[in-house]
Structure formats: C-alpha cells, structure tokens
Tab-separated table of C-alpha atoms in Angstrom:
chain	number	residue	atom	x	y	z
A	30	MET	CA	-28.930	51.014	-4.250
A	31	LYS	CA	-26.785	50.587	-7.293
A	32	VAL	CA	-23.019	51.337	-6.871
A	33	LEU	CA	-21.250	52.113	-10.105
A	34	THR	CA	-17.855	50.612	-10.987
A	35	ARG	CA	-15.058	52.920	-12.131
A	36	ARG	CA	-15.652	51.720	-15.798
A	37	GLN	CA	-19.352	52.403	-15.468
A	38	ARG	CA	-18.701	55.950	-14.163
A	39	GLU	CA	-16.318	56.558	-17.084
A	40	ILE	CA	-18.977	55.495	-19.618
A	41	PHE	CA	-21.576	57.650	-17.920
A	42	ASN	CA	-19.293	60.584	-17.806
A	43	PHE	CA	-18.605	60.219	-21.572
A	44	LEU	CA	-22.275	60.000	-22.354
A	45	ARG	CA	-23.057	63.114	-20.202
A	46	ASP	CA	-20.076	65.158	-21.462
A	47	ASN	CA	-20.686	64.261	-25.085
A	48	TYR	CA	-24.384	63.739	-25.404
A	49	GLU	CA	-25.170	66.869	-27.436
A	50	SER	CA	-22.431	66.011	-29.992
A	51	PHE	CA	-24.516	63.092	-31.300
A	52	ALA	CA	-27.223	63.823	-33.856
A	53	TYR	CA	-29.149	60.821	-32.559
A	54	PRO	CA	-28.735	58.737	-29.330
A	55	PRO	CA	-25.690	56.551	-30.061
A	56	SER	CA	-26.028	52.850	-30.671
A	57	LEU	CA	-24.033	50.205	-28.752
A	58	ASP	CA	-21.776	49.837	-31.818
A	59	GLU	CA	-21.123	53.517	-32.099
A	60	LEU	CA	-20.238	53.681	-28.354
A	61	CYS	CA	-17.936	50.651	-28.629
A	62	ALA	CA	-16.128	52.500	-31.464
A	63	VAL	CA	-15.715	55.825	-29.696
A	64	LEU	CA	-14.828	54.194	-26.317
A	65	GLY	CA	-12.353	51.879	-27.861
A	66	MET	CA	-14.118	48.771	-26.387
A	67	ALA	CA	-13.884	45.483	-28.457
A	68	SER	CA	-16.743	43.724	-26.728
A	69	ARG	CA	-20.319	44.834	-27.568
A	70	GLY	CA	-21.541	42.400	-24.872
A	71	SER	CA	-19.333	44.003	-22.149
A	72	LEU	CA	-20.617	47.444	-23.056
A	73	TYR	CA	-24.232	46.152	-22.927
A	74	LYS	CA	-23.721	44.886	-19.341
A	75	HIS	CA	-22.323	48.288	-18.334
A	76	ILE	CA	-25.235	50.058	-19.945
A	77	MET	CA	-27.715	47.763	-18.117
A	78	ALA	CA	-25.995	48.777	-14.854
A	79	LEU	CA	-26.498	52.399	-15.784
A	80	ILE	CA	-30.179	51.679	-16.504
A	81	GLU	CA	-30.411	50.078	-13.049
A	82	ALA	CA	-28.908	53.125	-11.501
A	83	GLY	CA	-31.492	55.409	-13.185
A	84	LEU	CA	-28.900	57.211	-15.403
A	85	VAL	CA	-29.859	55.654	-18.768
A	86	GLU	CA	-33.356	54.981	-20.092
A	87	PRO	CA	-34.406	51.298	-20.577
A	88	PHE	CA	-34.199	49.958	-24.015
A	89	MET	CA	-37.672	49.907	-25.500
A	90	GLY	CA	-38.198	46.659	-27.534
A	91	LYS	CA	-35.124	46.390	-29.659
A	92	LYS	CA	-31.635	47.441	-28.671
A	93	ARG	CA	-31.365	49.515	-31.867
A	94	GLY	CA	-33.142	52.579	-30.325
A	95	GLY	CA	-29.840	54.038	-29.023
A	96	VAL	CA	-28.615	54.873	-25.573
A	97	ARG	CA	-30.512	57.813	-24.025
A	98	LEU	CA	-29.733	59.512	-20.747
A	99	THR	CA	-32.630	59.881	-18.326
A	100	ALA	CA	-34.082	63.368	-17.892
A	101	GLN	CA	-32.599	63.514	-14.412
A	102	ALA	CA	-29.114	62.669	-15.631
A	103	GLN	CA	-29.441	65.323	-18.484
A	104	ASN	CA	-30.789	68.015	-16.179
A	105	GLU	CA	-28.101	67.597	-13.601
A	106	GLY	CA	-25.494	67.751	-16.331
A	107	SER	CA	-21.837	68.193	-15.404
A	108	ALA	CA	-22.769	68.869	-11.798
A	109	TYR	CA	-23.728	65.197	-11.439
A	110	GLU	CA	-21.120	63.239	-9.523
A	111	PRO	CA	-22.215	60.085	-7.857
A	112	GLY	CA	-19.121	59.601	-5.870
A	113	LEU	CA	-19.100	56.736	-3.395
A	114	PRO	CA	-21.895	56.003	-0.889
A	115	PHE	CA	-21.002	56.962	2.654
A	116	ILE	CA	-23.150	54.676	4.781
A	117	GLY	CA	-22.219	55.599	8.371
A	118	SER	CA	-19.775	54.429	11.030
A	119	ILE	CA	-17.976	51.297	11.720
A	120	ALA	CA	-16.433	50.113	14.954
A	121	ALA	CA	-12.770	49.677	15.350
A	122	GLY	CA	-13.207	48.318	18.897
A	123	LYS	CA	-16.309	46.692	20.441
A	124	PRO	CA	-18.710	45.916	17.642
A	125	ILE	CA	-21.407	48.523	17.061
A	126	GLU	CA	-24.193	48.716	14.528
A	127	ALA	CA	-23.162	50.104	11.179
A	128	VAL	CA	-25.714	52.871	10.668
A	129	GLU	CA	-26.809	53.341	7.056
A	130	ASN	CA	-27.226	57.038	6.705
A	131	ILE	CA	-26.422	57.164	3.007
A	132	SER	CA	-24.905	60.269	1.381
A	133	TYR	CA	-22.077	60.400	-1.209
A	134	MET	CA	-18.457	61.411	-0.996
A	135	THR	CA	-16.030	62.219	-3.800
A	136	ILE	CA	-13.003	60.027	-3.371
A	137	PRO	CA	-9.650	60.104	-5.227
A	138	GLU	CA	-9.409	57.448	-7.931
A	139	ALA	CA	-6.262	55.970	-6.379
A	140	LEU	CA	-8.218	54.949	-3.287
A	141	LYS	CA	-10.856	52.994	-5.177
A	142	THR	CA	-10.864	49.742	-7.187
A	143	ASP	CA	-12.855	48.963	-10.306
A	144	LYS	CA	-15.372	47.084	-8.222
A	145	PRO	CA	-18.224	48.579	-6.196
A	146	CYS	CA	-16.953	50.455	-3.184
A	147	TYR	CA	-18.376	52.399	-0.274
A	148	VAL	CA	-17.065	54.612	2.550
A	149	LEU	CA	-17.313	54.172	6.319
A	150	GLN	CA	-16.047	56.389	9.215
A	151	VAL	CA	-14.069	54.645	11.823
A	152	LYS	CA	-15.080	54.750	15.514
A	153	GLY	CA	-12.750	53.424	18.115
A	154	ASP	CA	-9.034	52.634	18.471
A	155	SER	CA	-8.646	48.833	18.044
A	156	MET	CA	-6.865	49.240	14.632
A	157	ILE	CA	-4.377	52.005	15.594
A	158	GLU	CA	-1.360	49.808	15.088
A	159	ALA	CA	-2.465	49.375	11.551
A	160	GLY	CA	-2.522	53.225	11.187
A	161	ILE	CA	-6.331	53.360	11.311
A	162	PHE	CA	-7.523	56.013	13.889
A	163	ASN	CA	-10.730	57.145	15.397
A	164	GLY	CA	-12.427	59.513	12.852
A	165	ASP	CA	-10.591	58.147	9.708
A	166	TRP	CA	-12.606	57.279	6.615
A	167	VAL	CA	-12.050	53.893	5.086
A	168	VAL	CA	-12.880	52.849	1.480
A	169	ILE	CA	-14.322	49.395	1.343
A	170	GLU	CA	-14.540	47.072	-1.686
A	171	GLN	CA	-17.846	45.407	-1.481
A	172	ARG	CA	-17.473	41.584	-1.503
A	173	ASP	CA	-18.411	38.639	0.643
A	174	TYR	CA	-14.980	36.896	0.813
A	175	ALA	CA	-11.485	37.754	1.972
A	176	ASP	CA	-8.031	36.264	2.283
A	177	ASN	CA	-6.600	35.662	5.701
A	178	GLY	CA	-4.738	38.755	6.902
A	179	GLU	CA	-6.925	41.281	5.122
A	180	ILE	CA	-8.775	44.033	7.008
A	181	VAL	CA	-12.547	43.448	6.601
A	182	VAL	CA	-15.891	44.750	7.542
A	183	ALA	CA	-17.462	41.787	9.371
A	184	LEU	CA	-21.176	41.612	10.249
A	185	ILE	CA	-21.593	39.549	13.432
A	186	GLU	CA	-24.781	37.706	14.080
A	187	ASN	CA	-26.437	39.760	11.341
A	188	SER	CA	-26.691	42.792	13.632
A	189	GLU	CA	-23.229	44.350	14.659
A	190	ALA	CA	-20.378	45.280	12.369
A	191	THR	CA	-16.745	45.776	13.074
A	192	LEU	CA	-13.471	46.476	11.243
A	193	LYS	CA	-10.768	43.858	12.027
A	194	TYR	CA	-8.080	41.694	10.432
A	195	ILE	CA	-9.539	38.245	9.623
A	196	GLU	CA	-8.208	34.779	10.078
A	197	GLN	CA	-10.524	31.938	8.825
A	198	SER	CA	-10.285	28.159	9.439
A	199	PRO	CA	-12.875	25.439	8.923
A	200	GLY	CA	-14.421	25.726	12.356
A	201	GLN	CA	-13.536	29.285	13.459
A	202	VAL	CA	-13.228	32.800	12.406
A	203	LEU	CA	-10.924	35.130	14.273
A	204	LEU	CA	-11.354	38.917	14.115
A	205	LEU	CA	-8.055	40.418	15.190
A	206	PRO	CA	-7.475	43.967	16.493
A	207	ALA	CA	-4.362	45.968	15.729
A	208	ASN	CA	-3.995	47.090	19.343
A	209	ALA	CA	-1.808	45.193	21.861
A	210	ASN	CA	-4.274	46.008	24.695
A	211	MET	CA	-7.169	44.311	23.007
A	212	SER	CA	-8.057	40.617	22.461
A	213	ALA	CA	-9.116	38.661	19.347
A	214	LEU	CA	-12.800	37.864	18.876
A	215	SER	CA	-13.632	34.312	18.077
A	216	TYR	CA	-16.761	33.190	16.187
A	217	ARG	CA	-18.212	30.238	14.410
A	218	PRO	CA	-18.035	30.663	10.650
A	219	GLU	CA	-21.824	30.881	10.428
A	220	GLN	CA	-21.896	33.882	12.832
A	221	VAL	CA	-19.795	36.104	10.639
A	222	GLU	CA	-20.580	37.633	7.266
A	223	ILE	CA	-17.910	39.495	5.248
A	224	GLN	CA	-19.241	42.658	3.812
A	225	GLY	CA	-16.154	44.056	2.270
A	226	VAL	CA	-12.391	44.553	2.379
A	227	LEU	CA	-10.442	47.725	3.113
A	228	VAL	CA	-8.780	49.190	0.051
A	229	GLY	CA	-8.222	52.835	0.930
A	230	GLN	CA	-8.147	55.286	3.847
A	231	MET	CA	-8.517	59.129	4.384
A	232	ARG	CA	-7.928	61.308	7.385
A	233	SER	CA	-9.235	64.870	8.040
C-alpha cells in the first residue's frame, strides 16, 4: 500500500481540482510553473509516487505525454480523500498483535508530518503518564529508526507490537512504559524492529 506524503497529496489535490482547466494534460514543466516548484526532478518523483498509488496514469514512452489522472481518480472527483491509513490497534501494555484492518481516517494537518504516516488505536494503560489513554488514536510517522526517549511502535520477534518509549544501547533495547506500576521490557537489538515514531494523538 502506498501512503502519500503531504506534498504528494497537495499535488494530487491540485491536479484533481484544476484538471478541467487544462486544454491538454499538463507537462511536468507546466506543473512546475503553476505549483511554484524549482526542481523538475523533485516533481517527477512525486508524480511517480502518485502513479504507484494508482492516481496518475503511467507515462507511456516519453515523459512529454502530460500528466493524466486515472479514470478512478477523475470519477471520484472532489469526494476523493485518501486520508491516513488506520491499520488497527496497538498495545500500550502487554504486547499484542497489531491487526491490519486497513481503512482511512481524515486527520488534521497539524498532527501529521510530510513523511508517510498511519493511525493506530491504543489498547491498554501503560502510557497513561505520557497522556496516552486506552482508546486514543495515535498518528505514527513510518520509519525504522528512532532517537532514545521517543515513543515508538516496536515490533517484537516479528510478531507482536507495542507502543513504548525506547532506549537503545549496543547490546540492549529497553521499551519503557509511562506507568509507575509497570516494568520496562528488555530485548536484544535483533529482537526489536522499529516501525514508526509517534507524532500526533487524538481522543474521542
């Protein structure tokens, strides 16, 4: 599944909202001009991401054919809003499997970054002293590294996921709860895979 960055969503929204104003599908140079982008190469990378997401038709042969929305993107029109993928629940307590039941949620821009993000719902109370409660939604920036002290989604032994503070040293990874009644979890580095870092939070 392809998750769009904020800039890619902006480019898609511009194409969708202004598509009928172009006499012919716009070229990369024309799009650079109207979007105020100096780098044609950067725009090309964003367009390739939209192609991968199924929103823009692949370039046939040469790049001079113009940027065309797919039939699906045109038909859905202004109602199309990819949002962020909601991929299930994450444990803030004993590790549980993160269930990938993917749907999409509209998230305020202030809670996202310009990198791919996704949403999880918190189960458990191990992070309550960090203000993260059972039932909250957390916005996770998708990446495989983190600084010590960040709150991460950690995949343990390639099977169970949990939401914790992380402390890393050469021979050990500590996953730390924000609950005085709970203990830290200690693993070897090869047992833990970082799947993202918390960047936003919502509550019903």
